[in-house]
Amino acid sequence: MLLVEDSDVVRMLTVEVLEELDYSVTEAAEAQQALQVLRSDEPIDLLMTDIGLPGMSGQELAVAARQLRPELKVLFASGYAESVEIDKSEPANHTAIIGKPFSLDALRDKVQSMLGN
């Protein structure tokens, strides 16, 4: 899993929670760093990205990521989740959004539903 979050504290806490749930997490503080990971041969099954990234939004990152890895699943995180439009033409578990702040249970449930485990 690749987590992209520009807030150091939020990124650190989210990585900690995901690793406690036995997920392997690579972290990036911004979109360009995430794209470098996606260009590598590192296995990534889920991109979890903040929508409000500096320089390139999470939505723009997702478009670029899917050009590199068309089957990549994307979980957007946003403090304004109710007002964010996501592409509904994707398969049901390929794109989702979670509102920030999210509970540990909500994060676990969303990631498990997307990854099928």
mmCIF file of N, CA and C in Angstrom:
data_model
loop_
_atom_site.group_PDB
_atom_site.id
_atom_site.type_symbol
_atom_site.label_atom_id
_atom_site.label_comp_id
_atom_site.label_asym_id
_atom_site.label_seq_id
_atom_site.Cartn_x
_atom_site.Cartn_y
_atom_site.Cartn_z
ATOM 1 N N MET A 1 0.846 -1.164 0.000
ATOM 2 C CA MET A 1 0.000 0.000 0.000
ATOM 3 C C MET A 1 0.896 1.233 0.000
ATOM 4 N N LEU A 2 0.465 2.260 -0.718
ATOM 5 C CA LEU A 2 1.179 3.528 -0.761
ATOM 6 C C LEU A 2 0.292 4.600 -0.138
ATOM 7 N N LEU A 3 0.783 5.231 0.928
ATOM 8 C CA LEU A 3 0.052 6.291 1.617
ATOM 9 C C LEU A 3 0.687 7.627 1.278
ATOM 10 N N VAL A 4 -0.121 8.556 0.760
ATOM 11 C CA VAL A 4 0.371 9.891 0.412
ATOM 12 C C VAL A 4 -0.394 10.903 1.257
ATOM 13 N N GLU A 5 0.337 11.555 2.151
ATOM 14 C CA GLU A 5 -0.262 12.514 3.087
ATOM 15 C C GLU A 5 0.792 13.562 3.406
ATOM 16 N N ASP A 6 0.442 14.846 3.228
ATOM 17 C CA ASP A 6 1.421 15.902 3.448
ATOM 18 C C ASP A 6 1.581 16.279 4.918
ATOM 19 N N SER A 7 0.652 15.922 5.769
ATOM 20 C CA SER A 7 0.783 16.179 7.199
ATOM 21 C C SER A 7 1.595 15.056 7.840
ATOM 22 N N ASP A 8 2.752 15.404 8.383
ATOM 23 C CA ASP A 8 3.625 14.396 8.980
ATOM 24 C C ASP A 8 2.926 13.609 10.081
ATOM 25 N N VAL A 9 2.188 14.307 10.933
ATOM 26 C CA VAL A 9 1.520 13.645 12.057
ATOM 27 C C VAL A 9 0.434 12.688 11.558
ATOM 28 N N VAL A 10 -0.396 13.141 10.640
ATOM 29 C CA VAL A 10 -1.461 12.286 10.115
ATOM 30 C C VAL A 10 -0.859 11.081 9.394
ATOM 31 N N ARG A 11 0.183 11.321 8.602
ATOM 32 C CA ARG A 11 0.840 10.225 7.878
ATOM 33 C C ARG A 11 1.412 9.202 8.856
ATOM 34 N N MET A 12 2.109 9.672 9.871
ATOM 35 C CA MET A 12 2.724 8.778 10.849
ATOM 36 C C MET A 12 1.666 7.933 11.573
ATOM 37 N N LEU A 13 0.605 8.560 12.014
ATOM 38 C CA LEU A 13 -0.443 7.833 12.732
ATOM 39 C C LEU A 13 -1.159 6.830 11.828
ATOM 40 N N THR A 14 -1.409 7.227 10.590
ATOM 41 C CA THR A 14 -2.096 6.326 9.657
ATOM 42 C C THR A 14 -1.219 5.128 9.323
ATOM 43 N N VAL A 15 0.067 5.359 9.097
ATOM 44 C CA VAL A 15 0.995 4.252 8.841
ATOM 45 C C VAL A 15 1.014 3.296 10.025
ATOM 46 N N GLU A 16 1.073 3.859 11.222
ATOM 47 C CA GLU A 16 1.106 3.034 12.429
ATOM 48 C C GLU A 16 -0.131 2.135 12.517
ATOM 49 N N VAL A 17 -1.298 2.715 12.266
ATOM 50 C CA VAL A 17 -2.541 1.939 12.326
ATOM 51 C C VAL A 17 -2.547 0.848 11.257
ATOM 52 N N LEU A 18 -2.185 1.200 10.039
ATOM 53 C CA LEU A 18 -2.206 0.225 8.941
ATOM 54 C C LEU A 18 -1.206 -0.906 9.179
ATOM 55 N N GLU A 19 -0.043 -0.565 9.711
ATOM 56 C CA GLU A 19 0.941 -1.607 9.992
ATOM 57 C C GLU A 19 0.479 -2.521 11.122
ATOM 58 N N GLU A 20 -0.240 -1.971 12.100
ATOM 59 C CA GLU A 20 -0.816 -2.800 13.163
ATOM 60 C C GLU A 20 -1.844 -3.776 12.599
ATOM 61 N N LEU A 21 -2.447 -3.411 11.483
ATOM 62 C CA LEU A 21 -3.417 -4.282 10.808
ATOM 63 C C LEU A 21 -2.726 -5.227 9.822
ATOM 64 N N ASP A 22 -1.401 -5.277 9.877
ATOM 65 C CA ASP A 22 -0.569 -6.168 9.061
ATOM 66 C C ASP A 22 -0.485 -5.782 7.592
ATOM 67 N N TYR A 23 -0.665 -4.503 7.287
ATOM 68 C CA TYR A 23 -0.450 -4.035 5.927
ATOM 69 C C TYR A 23 0.973 -3.513 5.809
ATOM 70 N N SER A 24 1.579 -3.754 4.678
ATOM 71 C CA SER A 24 2.890 -3.196 4.378
ATOM 72 C C SER A 24 2.648 -1.826 3.740
ATOM 73 N N VAL A 25 3.221 -0.779 4.332
ATOM 74 C CA VAL A 25 2.930 0.582 3.898
ATOM 75 C C VAL A 25 4.204 1.309 3.488
ATOM 76 N N THR A 26 4.166 1.877 2.285
ATOM 77 C CA THR A 26 5.198 2.805 1.834
ATOM 78 C C THR A 26 4.576 4.185 1.941
ATOM 79 N N GLU A 27 5.320 5.142 2.451
ATOM 80 C CA GLU A 27 4.741 6.473 2.643
ATOM 81 C C GLU A 27 5.427 7.521 1.772
ATOM 82 N N ALA A 28 4.634 8.516 1.411
ATOM 83 C CA ALA A 28 5.131 9.650 0.634
ATOM 84 C C ALA A 28 4.471 10.910 1.178
ATOM 85 N N ALA A 29 5.246 12.005 1.213
ATOM 86 C CA ALA A 29 4.729 13.268 1.729
ATOM 87 C C ALA A 29 4.088 14.122 0.645
ATOM 88 N N GLU A 30 4.365 13.782 -0.615
ATOM 89 C CA GLU A 30 3.790 14.573 -1.714
ATOM 90 C C GLU A 30 3.699 13.721 -2.979
ATOM 91 N N ALA A 31 2.988 14.251 -3.965
ATOM 92 C CA ALA A 31 2.648 13.476 -5.162
ATOM 93 C C ALA A 31 3.864 13.034 -5.974
ATOM 94 N N GLN A 32 4.848 13.897 -6.148
ATOM 95 C CA GLN A 32 6.010 13.525 -6.964
ATOM 96 C C GLN A 32 6.766 12.352 -6.344
ATOM 97 N N GLN A 33 6.879 12.355 -5.036
ATOM 98 C CA GLN A 33 7.515 11.243 -4.334
ATOM 99 C C GLN A 33 6.701 9.960 -4.545
ATOM 100 N N ALA A 34 5.383 10.077 -4.503
ATOM 101 C CA ALA A 34 4.514 8.916 -4.725
ATOM 102 C C ALA A 34 4.676 8.376 -6.142
ATOM 103 N N LEU A 35 4.782 9.268 -7.110
ATOM 104 C CA LEU A 35 4.943 8.832 -8.503
ATOM 105 C C LEU A 35 6.257 8.086 -8.702
ATOM 106 N N GLN A 36 7.294 8.493 -7.986
ATOM 107 C CA GLN A 36 8.566 7.765 -8.070
ATOM 108 C C GLN A 36 8.382 6.324 -7.592
ATOM 109 N N VAL A 37 7.642 6.150 -6.510
ATOM 110 C CA VAL A 37 7.368 4.801 -5.995
ATOM 111 C C VAL A 37 6.560 4.016 -7.030
ATOM 112 N N LEU A 38 5.566 4.659 -7.617
ATOM 113 C CA LEU A 38 4.705 3.974 -8.588
ATOM 114 C C LEU A 38 5.449 3.623 -9.872
ATOM 115 N N ARG A 39 6.500 4.346 -10.190
ATOM 116 C CA ARG A 39 7.309 4.030 -11.371
ATOM 117 C C ARG A 39 8.277 2.875 -11.104
ATOM 118 N N SER A 40 8.464 2.541 -9.843
ATOM 119 C CA SER A 40 9.367 1.453 -9.473
ATOM 120 C C SER A 40 8.644 0.111 -9.640
ATOM 121 N N ASP A 41 9.347 -0.963 -9.319
ATOM 122 C CA ASP A 41 8.702 -2.274 -9.402
ATOM 123 C C ASP A 41 8.167 -2.733 -8.051
ATOM 124 N N GLU A 42 8.092 -1.804 -7.099
ATOM 125 C CA GLU A 42 7.536 -2.129 -5.787
ATOM 126 C C GLU A 42 6.057 -2.497 -5.937
ATOM 127 N N PRO A 43 5.635 -3.626 -5.368
ATOM 128 C CA PRO A 43 4.221 -3.996 -5.478
ATOM 129 C C PRO A 43 3.344 -3.058 -4.643
ATOM 130 N N ILE A 44 2.377 -2.449 -5.285
ATOM 131 C CA ILE A 44 1.433 -1.543 -4.621
ATOM 132 C C ILE A 44 0.027 -1.977 -5.044
ATOM 133 N N ASP A 45 -0.799 -2.363 -4.086
ATOM 134 C CA ASP A 45 -2.159 -2.789 -4.412
ATOM 135 C C ASP A 45 -3.203 -1.719 -4.134
ATOM 136 N N LEU A 46 -2.824 -0.709 -3.325
ATOM 137 C CA LEU A 46 -3.762 0.354 -2.973
ATOM 138 C C LEU A 46 -3.004 1.659 -2.790
ATOM 139 N N LEU A 47 -3.512 2.715 -3.392
ATOM 140 C CA LEU A 47 -3.006 4.067 -3.191
ATOM 141 C C LEU A 47 -4.000 4.780 -2.282
ATOM 142 N N MET A 48 -3.557 5.171 -1.089
ATOM 143 C CA MET A 48 -4.390 5.983 -0.201
ATOM 144 C C MET A 48 -3.801 7.373 -0.215
ATOM 145 N N THR A 49 -4.566 8.336 -0.690
ATOM 146 C CA THR A 49 -4.049 9.686 -0.838
ATOM 147 C C THR A 49 -4.999 10.739 -0.294
ATOM 148 N N ASP A 50 -4.399 11.727 0.338
ATOM 149 C CA ASP A 50 -5.137 12.915 0.740
ATOM 150 C C ASP A 50 -5.555 13.633 -0.544
ATOM 151 N N ILE A 51 -6.732 14.206 -0.544
ATOM 152 C CA ILE A 51 -7.175 14.964 -1.727
ATOM 153 C C ILE A 51 -6.409 16.282 -1.816
ATOM 154 N N GLY A 52 -6.203 16.932 -0.677
ATOM 155 C CA GLY A 52 -5.597 18.265 -0.663
ATOM 156 C C GLY A 52 -4.090 18.239 -0.529
ATOM 157 N N LEU A 53 -3.413 17.739 -1.536
ATOM 158 C CA LEU A 53 -1.951 17.744 -1.532
ATOM 159 C C LEU A 53 -1.434 19.026 -2.171
ATOM 160 N N PRO A 54 -0.265 19.509 -1.745
ATOM 161 C CA PRO A 54 0.312 20.687 -2.393
ATOM 162 C C PRO A 54 0.871 20.327 -3.770
ATOM 163 N N GLY A 55 0.704 21.218 -4.720
ATOM 164 C CA GLY A 55 1.295 21.012 -6.050
ATOM 165 C C GLY A 55 0.432 20.204 -6.993
ATOM 166 N N MET A 56 0.047 19.017 -6.597
ATOM 167 C CA MET A 56 -0.784 18.132 -7.410
ATOM 168 C C MET A 56 -1.824 17.529 -6.477
ATOM 169 N N SER A 57 -3.088 17.688 -6.800
ATOM 170 C CA SER A 57 -4.130 17.165 -5.914
ATOM 171 C C SER A 57 -4.115 15.635 -5.901
ATOM 172 N N GLY A 58 -4.754 15.074 -4.904
ATOM 173 C CA GLY A 58 -4.871 13.626 -4.832
ATOM 174 C C GLY A 58 -5.591 13.053 -6.043
ATOM 175 N N GLN A 59 -6.561 13.786 -6.566
ATOM 176 C CA GLN A 59 -7.273 13.316 -7.750
ATOM 177 C C GLN A 59 -6.360 13.315 -8.976
ATOM 178 N N GLU A 60 -5.547 14.343 -9.121
ATOM 179 C CA GLU A 60 -4.593 14.385 -10.233
ATOM 180 C C GLU A 60 -3.559 13.271 -10.078
ATOM 181 N N LEU A 61 -3.134 13.037 -8.844
ATOM 182 C CA LEU A 61 -2.201 11.948 -8.577
ATOM 183 C C LEU A 61 -2.812 10.608 -8.973
ATOM 184 N N ALA A 62 -4.063 10.403 -8.651
ATOM 185 C CA ALA A 62 -4.728 9.141 -8.983
ATOM 186 C C ALA A 62 -4.775 8.916 -10.493
ATOM 187 N N VAL A 63 -5.041 9.971 -11.253
ATOM 188 C CA VAL A 63 -5.053 9.860 -12.717
ATOM 189 C C VAL A 63 -3.666 9.449 -13.223
ATOM 190 N N ALA A 64 -2.632 10.134 -12.726
ATOM 191 C CA ALA A 64 -1.263 9.808 -13.138
ATOM 192 C C ALA A 64 -0.880 8.399 -12.695
ATOM 193 N N ALA A 65 -1.300 8.015 -11.498
ATOM 194 C CA ALA A 65 -0.990 6.679 -10.977
ATOM 195 C C ALA A 65 -1.628 5.595 -11.821
ATOM 196 N N ARG A 66 -2.853 5.835 -12.254
ATOM 197 C CA ARG A 66 -3.550 4.832 -13.058
ATOM 198 C C ARG A 66 -2.976 4.741 -14.470
ATOM 199 N N GLN A 67 -2.307 5.781 -14.933
ATOM 200 C CA GLN A 67 -1.611 5.674 -16.214
ATOM 201 C C GLN A 67 -0.423 4.724 -16.079
ATOM 202 N N LEU A 68 0.186 4.714 -14.902
ATOM 203 C CA LEU A 68 1.315 3.825 -14.636
ATOM 204 C C LEU A 68 0.852 2.415 -14.253
ATOM 205 N N ARG A 69 -0.234 2.357 -13.496
ATOM 206 C CA ARG A 69 -0.755 1.081 -12.987
ATOM 207 C C ARG A 69 -2.281 1.093 -13.113
ATOM 208 N N PRO A 70 -2.789 0.684 -14.263
ATOM 209 C CA PRO A 70 -4.224 0.808 -14.547
ATOM 210 C C PRO A 70 -5.159 0.106 -13.552
ATOM 211 N N GLU A 71 -4.715 -0.963 -12.933
ATOM 212 C CA GLU A 71 -5.582 -1.707 -12.014
ATOM 213 C C GLU A 71 -5.492 -1.219 -10.572
ATOM 214 N N LEU A 72 -4.730 -0.157 -10.312
ATOM 215 C CA LEU A 72 -4.506 0.322 -8.958
ATOM 216 C C LEU A 72 -5.815 0.781 -8.312
ATOM 217 N N LYS A 73 -6.026 0.347 -7.090
ATOM 218 C CA LYS A 73 -7.180 0.794 -6.317
ATOM 219 C C LYS A 73 -6.779 2.071 -5.588
ATOM 220 N N VAL A 74 -7.743 3.005 -5.469
ATOM 221 C CA VAL A 74 -7.446 4.311 -4.884
ATOM 222 C C VAL A 74 -8.455 4.625 -3.789
ATOM 223 N N LEU A 75 -7.916 4.955 -2.613
ATOM 224 C CA LEU A 75 -8.732 5.411 -1.489
ATOM 225 C C LEU A 75 -8.358 6.860 -1.209
ATOM 226 N N PHE A 76 -9.314 7.756 -1.418
ATOM 227 C CA PHE A 76 -9.099 9.169 -1.145
ATOM 228 C C PHE A 76 -9.464 9.458 0.308
ATOM 229 N N ALA A 77 -8.712 10.352 0.941
ATOM 230 C CA ALA A 77 -9.032 10.819 2.286
ATOM 231 C C ALA A 77 -9.213 12.328 2.218
ATOM 232 N N SER A 78 -10.270 12.813 2.848
ATOM 233 C CA SER A 78 -10.533 14.248 2.797
ATOM 234 C C SER A 78 -11.353 14.688 4.003
ATOM 235 N N GLY A 79 -11.034 15.861 4.481
ATOM 236 C CA GLY A 79 -11.844 16.470 5.528
ATOM 237 C C GLY A 79 -13.167 16.980 4.986
ATOM 238 N N TYR A 80 -13.299 16.956 3.666
ATOM 239 C CA TYR A 80 -14.523 17.432 2.999
ATOM 240 C C TYR A 80 -15.104 16.324 2.137
ATOM 241 N N ALA A 81 -15.100 15.109 2.662
ATOM 242 C CA ALA A 81 -15.484 13.932 1.875
ATOM 243 C C ALA A 81 -16.875 14.054 1.264
ATOM 244 N N GLU A 82 -17.793 14.681 1.975
ATOM 245 C CA GLU A 82 -19.167 14.763 1.461
ATOM 246 C C GLU A 82 -19.271 15.650 0.231
ATOM 247 N N SER A 83 -18.285 16.506 -0.013
ATOM 248 C CA SER A 83 -18.359 17.403 -1.169
ATOM 249 C C SER A 83 -17.408 17.002 -2.292
ATOM 250 N N VAL A 84 -16.747 15.857 -2.154
ATOM 251 C CA VAL A 84 -15.786 15.411 -3.167
ATOM 252 C C VAL A 84 -16.463 14.453 -4.140
ATOM 253 N N GLU A 85 -16.279 14.703 -5.415
ATOM 254 C CA GLU A 85 -16.808 13.831 -6.455
ATOM 255 C C GLU A 85 -15.745 12.809 -6.843
ATOM 256 N N ILE A 86 -16.100 11.539 -6.829
ATOM 257 C CA ILE A 86 -15.183 10.515 -7.316
ATOM 258 C C ILE A 86 -15.825 9.818 -8.505
ATOM 259 N N ASP A 87 -15.001 9.225 -9.329
ATOM 260 C CA ASP A 87 -15.449 8.572 -10.558
ATOM 261 C C ASP A 87 -16.255 7.325 -10.223
ATOM 262 N N LYS A 88 -17.539 7.360 -10.516
ATOM 263 C CA LYS A 88 -18.425 6.231 -10.212
ATOM 264 C C LYS A 88 -18.400 5.157 -11.305
ATOM 265 N N SER A 89 -17.657 5.395 -12.393
ATOM 266 C CA SER A 89 -17.609 4.408 -13.475
ATOM 267 C C SER A 89 -16.620 3.289 -13.173
ATOM 268 N N GLU A 90 -15.825 3.462 -12.124
ATOM 269 C CA GLU A 90 -14.864 2.440 -11.721
ATOM 270 C C GLU A 90 -15.605 1.233 -11.151
ATOM 271 N N PRO A 91 -14.961 0.065 -11.165
ATOM 272 C CA PRO A 91 -15.547 -1.058 -10.425
ATOM 273 C C PRO A 91 -15.751 -0.646 -8.967
ATOM 274 N N ALA A 92 -16.726 -1.225 -8.320
ATOM 275 C CA ALA A 92 -17.154 -0.788 -6.990
ATOM 276 C C ALA A 92 -16.021 -0.680 -5.976
ATOM 277 N N ASN A 93 -15.076 -1.583 -5.998
ATOM 278 C CA ASN A 93 -14.035 -1.535 -4.968
ATOM 279 C C ASN A 93 -12.714 -0.952 -5.483
ATOM 280 N N HIS A 94 -12.740 -0.236 -6.592
ATOM 281 C CA HIS A 94 -11.503 0.338 -7.131
ATOM 282 C C HIS A 94 -11.268 1.780 -6.707
ATOM 283 N N THR A 95 -12.322 2.483 -6.340
ATOM 284 C CA THR A 95 -12.186 3.872 -5.904
ATOM 285 C C THR A 95 -13.166 4.116 -4.763
ATOM 286 N N ALA A 96 -12.656 4.719 -3.685
ATOM 287 C CA ALA A 96 -13.513 5.031 -2.537
ATOM 288 C C ALA A 96 -12.975 6.279 -1.858
ATOM 289 N N ILE A 97 -13.761 6.778 -0.914
ATOM 290 C CA ILE A 97 -13.343 7.956 -0.150
ATOM 291 C C ILE A 97 -13.661 7.715 1.312
ATOM 292 N N ILE A 98 -12.799 8.247 2.162
ATOM 293 C CA ILE A 98 -13.018 8.184 3.603
ATOM 294 C C ILE A 98 -12.864 9.594 4.147
ATOM 295 N N GLY A 99 -13.772 9.975 5.030
ATOM 296 C CA GLY A 99 -13.734 11.315 5.612
ATOM 297 C C GLY A 99 -12.709 11.416 6.728
ATOM 298 N N LYS A 100 -12.049 12.556 6.791
ATOM 299 C CA LYS A 100 -11.097 12.832 7.867
ATOM 300 C C LYS A 100 -11.760 13.771 8.856
ATOM 301 N N PRO A 101 -11.595 13.580 10.123
ATOM 302 C CA PRO A 101 -10.828 12.492 10.730
ATOM 303 C C PRO A 101 -11.618 11.190 10.657
ATOM 304 N N PHE A 102 -10.911 10.088 10.459
ATOM 305 C CA PHE A 102 -11.575 8.794 10.394
ATOM 306 C C PHE A 102 -11.219 7.976 11.626
ATOM 307 N N SER A 103 -12.137 7.098 11.984
ATOM 308 C CA SER A 103 -11.871 6.212 13.112
ATOM 309 C C SER A 103 -10.993 5.058 12.636
ATOM 310 N N LEU A 104 -10.335 4.417 13.559
ATOM 311 C CA LEU A 104 -9.513 3.257 13.224
ATOM 312 C C LEU A 104 -10.367 2.163 12.603
ATOM 313 N N ASP A 105 -11.563 1.969 13.146
ATOM 314 C CA ASP A 105 -12.458 0.945 12.610
ATOM 315 C C ASP A 105 -12.888 1.281 11.191
ATOM 316 N N ALA A 106 -13.195 2.554 10.944
ATOM 317 C CA ALA A 106 -13.614 2.958 9.596
ATOM 318 C C ALA A 106 -12.491 2.744 8.593
ATOM 319 N N LEU A 107 -11.266 3.088 8.977
ATOM 320 C CA LEU A 107 -10.118 2.887 8.085
ATOM 321 C C LEU A 107 -9.916 1.402 7.818
ATOM 322 N N ARG A 108 -9.922 0.606 8.854
ATOM 323 C CA ARG A 108 -9.756 -0.843 8.694
ATOM 324 C C ARG A 108 -10.823 -1.409 7.762
ATOM 325 N N ASP A 109 -12.073 -1.058 8.018
ATOM 326 C CA ASP A 109 -13.178 -1.599 7.216
ATOM 327 C C ASP A 109 -13.076 -1.174 5.759
ATOM 328 N N LYS A 110 -12.716 0.082 5.522
ATOM 329 C CA LYS A 110 -12.626 0.588 4.137
ATOM 330 C C LYS A 110 -11.502 -0.110 3.396
ATOM 331 N N VAL A 111 -10.334 -0.220 4.011
ATOM 332 C CA VAL A 111 -9.189 -0.860 3.353
ATOM 333 C C VAL A 111 -9.484 -2.346 3.117
ATOM 334 N N GLN A 112 -10.040 -3.019 4.114
ATOM 335 C CA GLN A 112 -10.350 -4.439 3.940
ATOM 336 C C GLN A 112 -11.374 -4.653 2.835
ATOM 337 N N SER A 113 -12.368 -3.782 2.739
ATOM 338 C CA SER A 113 -13.372 -3.956 1.680
ATOM 339 C C SER A 113 -12.760 -3.734 0.294
ATOM 340 N N MET A 114 -11.806 -2.824 0.203
ATOM 341 C CA MET A 114 -11.193 -2.546 -1.090
ATOM 342 C C MET A 114 -10.210 -3.648 -1.508
ATOM 343 N N LEU A 115 -9.498 -4.187 -0.522
ATOM 344 C CA LEU A 115 -8.491 -5.198 -0.837
ATOM 345 C C LEU A 115 -9.034 -6.629 -0.751
ATOM 346 N N GLY A 116 -10.269 -6.752 -0.288
ATOM 347 C CA GLY A 116 -10.897 -8.072 -0.255
ATOM 348 C C GLY A 116 -10.311 -9.011 0.778
ATOM 349 N N ASN A 117 -9.897 -8.453 1.927
ATOM 350 C CA ASN A 117 -9.397 -9.337 2.978
ATOM 351 C C ASN A 117 -9.809 -8.862 4.348
#
